[in-house]
Structure formats: C-alpha cells, structure tokens
Tab-separated table of C-alpha atoms in Angstrom:
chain	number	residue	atom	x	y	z
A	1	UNK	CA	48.304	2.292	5.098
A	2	UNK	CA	45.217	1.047	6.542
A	3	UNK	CA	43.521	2.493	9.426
A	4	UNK	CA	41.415	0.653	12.165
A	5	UNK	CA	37.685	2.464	12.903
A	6	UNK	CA	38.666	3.188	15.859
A	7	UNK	CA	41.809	5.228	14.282
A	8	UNK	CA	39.592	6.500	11.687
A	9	UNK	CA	37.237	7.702	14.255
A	10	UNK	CA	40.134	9.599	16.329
A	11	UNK	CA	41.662	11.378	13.650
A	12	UNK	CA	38.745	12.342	12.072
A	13	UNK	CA	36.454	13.236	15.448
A	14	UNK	CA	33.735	11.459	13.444
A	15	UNK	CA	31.923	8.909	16.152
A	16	UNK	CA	32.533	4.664	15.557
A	17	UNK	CA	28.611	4.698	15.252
A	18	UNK	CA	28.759	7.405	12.788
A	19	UNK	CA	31.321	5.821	10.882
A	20	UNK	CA	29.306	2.029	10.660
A	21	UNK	CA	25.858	3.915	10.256
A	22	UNK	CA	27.481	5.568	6.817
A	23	UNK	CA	28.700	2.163	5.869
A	24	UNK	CA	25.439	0.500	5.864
A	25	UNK	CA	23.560	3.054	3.616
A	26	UNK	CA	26.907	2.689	1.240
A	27	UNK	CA	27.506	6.532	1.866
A	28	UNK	CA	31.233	5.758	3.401
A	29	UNK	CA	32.441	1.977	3.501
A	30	UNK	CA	35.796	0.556	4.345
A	31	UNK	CA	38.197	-0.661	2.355
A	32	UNK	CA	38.851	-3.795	3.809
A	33	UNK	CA	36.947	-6.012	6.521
A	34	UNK	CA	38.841	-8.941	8.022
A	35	UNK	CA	37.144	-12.049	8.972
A	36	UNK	CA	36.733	-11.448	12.171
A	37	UNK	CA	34.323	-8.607	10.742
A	38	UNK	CA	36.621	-5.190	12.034
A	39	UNK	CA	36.495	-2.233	9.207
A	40	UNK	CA	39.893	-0.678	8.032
A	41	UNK	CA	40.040	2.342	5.677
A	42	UNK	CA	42.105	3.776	3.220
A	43	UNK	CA	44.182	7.204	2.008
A	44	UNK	CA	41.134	7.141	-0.181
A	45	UNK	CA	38.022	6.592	2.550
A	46	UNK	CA	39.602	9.384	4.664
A	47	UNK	CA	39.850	12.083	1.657
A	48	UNK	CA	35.920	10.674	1.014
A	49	UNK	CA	35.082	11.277	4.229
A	50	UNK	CA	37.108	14.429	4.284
A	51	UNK	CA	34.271	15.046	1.613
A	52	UNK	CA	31.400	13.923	3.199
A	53	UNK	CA	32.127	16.457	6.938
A	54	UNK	CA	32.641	19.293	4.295
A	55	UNK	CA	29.321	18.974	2.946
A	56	UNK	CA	27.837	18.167	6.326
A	57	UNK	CA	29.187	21.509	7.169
A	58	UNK	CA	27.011	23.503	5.017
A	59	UNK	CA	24.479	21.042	6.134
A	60	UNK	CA	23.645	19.199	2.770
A	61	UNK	CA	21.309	15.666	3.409
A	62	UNK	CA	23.279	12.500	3.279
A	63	UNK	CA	21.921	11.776	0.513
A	64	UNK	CA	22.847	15.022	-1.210
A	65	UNK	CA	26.201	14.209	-0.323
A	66	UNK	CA	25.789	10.627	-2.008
A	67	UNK	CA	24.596	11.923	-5.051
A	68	UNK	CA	27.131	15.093	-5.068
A	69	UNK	CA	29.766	12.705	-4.566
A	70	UNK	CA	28.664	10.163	-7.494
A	71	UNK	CA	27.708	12.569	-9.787
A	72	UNK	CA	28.650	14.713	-13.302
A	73	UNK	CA	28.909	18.865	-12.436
A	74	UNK	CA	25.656	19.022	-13.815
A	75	UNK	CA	23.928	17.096	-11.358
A	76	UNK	CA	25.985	18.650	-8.665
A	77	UNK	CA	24.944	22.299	-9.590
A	78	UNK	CA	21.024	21.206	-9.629
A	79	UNK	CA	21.810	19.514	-5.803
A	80	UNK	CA	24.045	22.796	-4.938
A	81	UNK	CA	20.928	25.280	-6.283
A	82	UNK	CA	18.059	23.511	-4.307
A	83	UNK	CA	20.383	24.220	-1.143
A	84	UNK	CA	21.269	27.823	-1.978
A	85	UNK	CA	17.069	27.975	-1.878
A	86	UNK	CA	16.976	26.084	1.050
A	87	UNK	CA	19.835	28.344	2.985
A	88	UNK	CA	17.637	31.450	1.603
A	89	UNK	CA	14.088	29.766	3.633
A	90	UNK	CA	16.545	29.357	6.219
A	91	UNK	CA	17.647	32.856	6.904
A	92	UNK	CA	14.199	34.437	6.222
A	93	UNK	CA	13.077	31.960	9.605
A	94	UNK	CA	16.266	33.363	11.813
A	95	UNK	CA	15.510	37.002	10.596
A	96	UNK	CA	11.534	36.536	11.632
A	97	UNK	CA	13.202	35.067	14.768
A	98	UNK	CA	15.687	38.104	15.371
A	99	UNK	CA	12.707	40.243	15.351
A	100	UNK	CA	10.651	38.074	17.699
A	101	UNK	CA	13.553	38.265	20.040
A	102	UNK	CA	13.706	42.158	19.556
A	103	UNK	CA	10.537	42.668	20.221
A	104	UNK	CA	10.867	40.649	23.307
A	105	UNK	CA	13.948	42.833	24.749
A	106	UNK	CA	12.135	45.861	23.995
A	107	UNK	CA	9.302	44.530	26.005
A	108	UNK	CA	11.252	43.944	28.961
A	109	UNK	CA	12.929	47.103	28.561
A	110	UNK	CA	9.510	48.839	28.694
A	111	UNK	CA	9.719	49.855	25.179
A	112	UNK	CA	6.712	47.853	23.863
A	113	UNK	CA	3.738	45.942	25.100
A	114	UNK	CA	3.335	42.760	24.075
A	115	UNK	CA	0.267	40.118	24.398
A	116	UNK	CA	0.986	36.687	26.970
A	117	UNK	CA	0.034	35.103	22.842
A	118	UNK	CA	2.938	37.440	21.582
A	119	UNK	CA	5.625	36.325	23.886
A	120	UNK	CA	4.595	32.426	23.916
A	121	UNK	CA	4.874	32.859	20.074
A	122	UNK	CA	8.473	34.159	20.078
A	123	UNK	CA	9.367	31.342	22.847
A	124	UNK	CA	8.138	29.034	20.353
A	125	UNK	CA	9.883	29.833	17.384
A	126	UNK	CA	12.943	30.125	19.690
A	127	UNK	CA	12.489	26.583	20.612
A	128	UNK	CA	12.066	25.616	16.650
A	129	UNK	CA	15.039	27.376	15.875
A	130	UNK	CA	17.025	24.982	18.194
A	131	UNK	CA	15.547	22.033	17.160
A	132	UNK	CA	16.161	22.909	13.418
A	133	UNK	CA	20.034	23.739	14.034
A	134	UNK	CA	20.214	20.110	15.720
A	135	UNK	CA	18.043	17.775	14.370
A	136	UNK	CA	16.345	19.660	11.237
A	137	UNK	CA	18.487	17.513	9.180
A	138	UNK	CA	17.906	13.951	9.937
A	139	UNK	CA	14.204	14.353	10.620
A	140	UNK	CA	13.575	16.028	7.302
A	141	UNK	CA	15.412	12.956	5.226
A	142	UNK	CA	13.698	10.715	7.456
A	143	UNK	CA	10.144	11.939	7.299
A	144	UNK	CA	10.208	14.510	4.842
A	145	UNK	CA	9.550	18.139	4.320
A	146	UNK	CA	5.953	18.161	4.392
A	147	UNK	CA	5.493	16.353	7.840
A	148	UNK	CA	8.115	18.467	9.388
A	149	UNK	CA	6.398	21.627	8.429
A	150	UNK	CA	3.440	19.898	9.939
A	151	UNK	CA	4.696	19.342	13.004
A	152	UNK	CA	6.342	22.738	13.148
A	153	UNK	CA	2.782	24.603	12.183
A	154	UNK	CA	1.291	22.529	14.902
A	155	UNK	CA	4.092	23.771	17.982
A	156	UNK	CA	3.444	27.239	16.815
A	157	UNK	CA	-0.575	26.713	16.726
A	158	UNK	CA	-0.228	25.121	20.188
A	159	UNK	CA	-1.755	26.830	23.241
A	160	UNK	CA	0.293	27.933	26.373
A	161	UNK	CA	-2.092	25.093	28.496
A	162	UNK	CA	-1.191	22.260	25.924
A	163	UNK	CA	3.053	23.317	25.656
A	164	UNK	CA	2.577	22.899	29.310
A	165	UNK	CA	0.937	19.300	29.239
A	166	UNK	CA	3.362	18.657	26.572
A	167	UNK	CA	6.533	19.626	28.818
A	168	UNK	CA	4.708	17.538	32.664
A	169	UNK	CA	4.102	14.522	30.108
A	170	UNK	CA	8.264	14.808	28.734
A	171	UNK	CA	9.211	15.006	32.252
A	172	UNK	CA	6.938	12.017	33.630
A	173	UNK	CA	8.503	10.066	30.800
A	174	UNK	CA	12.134	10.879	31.459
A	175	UNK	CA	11.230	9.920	35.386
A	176	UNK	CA	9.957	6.841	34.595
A	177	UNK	CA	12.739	5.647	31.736
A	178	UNK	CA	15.326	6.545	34.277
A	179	UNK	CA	13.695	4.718	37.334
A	180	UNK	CA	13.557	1.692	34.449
A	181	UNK	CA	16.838	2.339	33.555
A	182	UNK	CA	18.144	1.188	37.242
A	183	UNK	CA	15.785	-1.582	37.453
A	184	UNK	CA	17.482	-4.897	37.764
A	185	UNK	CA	14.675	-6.551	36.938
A	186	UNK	CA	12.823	-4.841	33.975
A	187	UNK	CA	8.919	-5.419	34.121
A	188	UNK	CA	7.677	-5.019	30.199
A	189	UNK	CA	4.256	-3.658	31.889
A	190	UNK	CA	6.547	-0.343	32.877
A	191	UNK	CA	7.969	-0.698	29.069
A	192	UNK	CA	5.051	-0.538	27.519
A	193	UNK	CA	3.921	2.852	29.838
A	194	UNK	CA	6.956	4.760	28.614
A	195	UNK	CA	5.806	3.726	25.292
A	196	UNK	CA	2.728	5.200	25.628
A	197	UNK	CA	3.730	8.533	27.378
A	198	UNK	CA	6.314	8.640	24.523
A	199	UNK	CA	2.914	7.961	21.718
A	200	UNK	CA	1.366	11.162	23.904
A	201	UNK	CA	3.851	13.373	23.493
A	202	UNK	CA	4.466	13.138	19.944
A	203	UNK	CA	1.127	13.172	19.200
A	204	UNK	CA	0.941	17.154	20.406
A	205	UNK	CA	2.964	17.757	17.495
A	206	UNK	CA	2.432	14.706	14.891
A	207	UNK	CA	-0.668	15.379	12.715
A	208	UNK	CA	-0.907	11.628	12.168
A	209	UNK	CA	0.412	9.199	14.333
A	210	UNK	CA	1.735	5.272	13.080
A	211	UNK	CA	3.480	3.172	14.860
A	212	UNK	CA	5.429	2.924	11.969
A	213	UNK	CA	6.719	6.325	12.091
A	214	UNK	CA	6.854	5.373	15.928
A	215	UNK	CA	9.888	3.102	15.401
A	216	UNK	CA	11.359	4.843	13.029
A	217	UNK	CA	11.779	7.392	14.858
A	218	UNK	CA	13.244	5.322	17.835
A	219	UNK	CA	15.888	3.670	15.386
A	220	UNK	CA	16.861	7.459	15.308
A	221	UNK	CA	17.956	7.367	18.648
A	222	UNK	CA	20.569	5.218	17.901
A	223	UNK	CA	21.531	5.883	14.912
A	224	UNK	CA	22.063	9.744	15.880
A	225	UNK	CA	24.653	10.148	19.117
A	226	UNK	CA	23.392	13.199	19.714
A	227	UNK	CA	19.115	11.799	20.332
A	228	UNK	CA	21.527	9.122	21.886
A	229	UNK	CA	23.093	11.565	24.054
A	230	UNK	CA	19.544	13.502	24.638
A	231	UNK	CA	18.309	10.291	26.354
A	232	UNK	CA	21.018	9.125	27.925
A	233	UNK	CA	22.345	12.328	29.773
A	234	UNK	CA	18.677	12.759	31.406
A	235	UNK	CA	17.880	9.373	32.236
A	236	UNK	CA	21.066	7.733	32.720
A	237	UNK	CA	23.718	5.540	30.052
A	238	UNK	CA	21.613	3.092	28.395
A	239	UNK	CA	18.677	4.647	28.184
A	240	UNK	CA	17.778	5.515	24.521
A	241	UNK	CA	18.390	1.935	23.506
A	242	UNK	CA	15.729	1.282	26.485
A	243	UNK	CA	13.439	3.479	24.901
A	244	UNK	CA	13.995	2.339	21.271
A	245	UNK	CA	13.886	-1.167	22.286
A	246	UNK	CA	10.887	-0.751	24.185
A	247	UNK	CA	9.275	1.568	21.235
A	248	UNK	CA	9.962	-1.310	18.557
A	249	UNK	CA	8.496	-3.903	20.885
A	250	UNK	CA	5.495	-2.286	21.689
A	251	UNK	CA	4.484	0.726	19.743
C-alpha cells in the first residue's frame, strides 16, 4: 500500500514541509513520485521514519540519524557515545540553571540578596535554556558548535542596557514586517529596512556577521515550521517567507 504525503503526514503528525525538507537532503524519500511530481511512501518509508522521530526524540542531529541509520553497530556506538557526552554538557547547563532559579526564589522570598548583575544573569541563562530546548538543534548542524557557543557567551556577556536595545529593535522589526505583511503594494525600500533591523539584531549576539550566514539563516525559517510559526504568529500568515525573501534579496 502506498500512502499519499498528505496521509503520511496525518498518521505520522510529522508536517508536509517536514516530510519534503527530509527528502531533499536524502534523509527520508518516497517510494514512488508520479509524473505529476506528488510523493507516495511505503510500509518501508513509514517504519524509516518511525526511525528517524525516535532518534529525534532523544534529540540526535539529522545527520546523526543518517549515518545511524546507514551504518555497521560500530559506527552507531561511536555516534550513540558522542551524544551520551553531549546529554551529560546538557544536564550540567539545566543543573547551573536550577540553581540560578533557586537562588532567584530565595531572593524573592527574602532569603538571599542578590546583585541587579545576579538576577539579569539567571534571566539570561533562562532565556538560553529555551532557545536550546527549541532550536539548539538545527542551529548547531547549521552553523556549528563553535559559533553557537559564541553567540551564547555573547547573550550572557551582554549588559542589561544592550538586552534592552536588543528586545525595542525585535519589536520595531516585528511592527514593521507585519505592517508589510498587509501591504498590498509592497515597496522593496520597506524590505530592505526590515533587513537591516533584522542585520542589527543578530549582530548583538553574532561575533561575525556575513550575509552569507544572513540567508542561511532565513532559509531556516522555512525550512523549520516552528521559526515559521515564530514569524508568522507575531506578524501575521505569510510573514517568515516575507522576511526570508526579503533577507535573500537584500542581505
């Protein structure tokens, strides 16, 4: 029995995007396509897939997964090791978080004092935290370790004056990609200012900035439903592929 992306996307809760995104970097492809170009799969795509969400689930890179799922047991122990390592870094961040967030109820309960650098610093890691558990991921097998830790180092180095800038220049640009977003008739003069307040904002956390790394990023937003979803739930359906169109056109 074959089943239609759309079916394959029902019964496995696994997004159509999702589904053609693992296709093109030959992670998950179908098993037939027709000539009019629609993707069917197989008894044998869905146990891949089947696979390929069980992996996710302990949060293994795609291409972990690919490699895992092409490779002898000795191959797959080295892949399953570097993870175990990784889990271990991972849990030694949410215990120095637990105790930032301790030492922020015990301040508020009057047990402790605490500096205005002390508190900012366990709102930041907070904020890390979150971003890790969503995006961690996709950024690191996009960009790599190093510039992630970059980027993190530089949120935690940043001062309670520039987090603020950071946050009035994310808002401006959300205002401004929404108001876009309605136009009927889109001016590429207001494109190329969301571009730019997007370049700004990055850059508070980017050591280096390309516009390279620019677009990359913005082919993210489509790629991902959930940057997708980000976007589009703040400035209105539509808008992330505003934003990475405009990004690739004039970054």
């Amino acid at each position: 029995m074959l089943y239609s992306i759309k079916q394959m996307a029902e019964m496995s809760g696994v997004s159509t995007r999702t589904l053609r995104y693992y296709d093109e970097i030959h992670l998950l492809e179908p098993a037939k396509i027709n000539e009019a170009g629609y993707r069917f799969y197989s008894t044998r795509e869905v146990d891949r897939l089947q696979q390929i969400l069980f992996y996710r689930e302990l949060n293994f890179k795609l291409s972990d997964i690919q490699q895992i799922l092409s490779s002898e047991s000795q191959s797959i122990q080295s892949v399953l090791h570097s993870h175990y390592e990784a889990l271990i870094e991972k849990r030694n961040h949410i215990d120095s978080l637990i105790r930032a967030v301790e030492q922020t109820i015990a301040y508020h309960k009057g047990e402790i004092e605490m500096s205005n650098e002390e508190k900012f610093a366990a709102f930041k890691k907070k904020r890390i935290e979150e971003n890790e558990n969503k995006f961690g991921e996709e950024i690191r097998e996009k960009y790599g370790e190093e510039a992630v830790e970059e980027a993190n180092q530089s949120w935690m180095g940043m001062s309670e004056e520039s987090y603020k800038e950071m946050q009035e220049i994310e808002s401006e640009l959300i205002e401004r990609l929404k108001q876009f977003n309605q136009q009927k008739n889109q001016q590429k003069e207001d494109a190329k200012q969301i571009v730019m307040l997007h370049k700004k904002w990055l850059q508070y956390t980017w050591s280096t900035y390309s516009s390279e790394a620019h677009k990359g990023l913005a082919d993210m937003y489509i790629a991902d439903e959930r940057f997708t979803q980000y976007y589009d739930e703040k400035a209105g359906v539509g808008a992330a592929q505003l934003l990475r169109d405009s990004i690739l056109a004039y970054a």
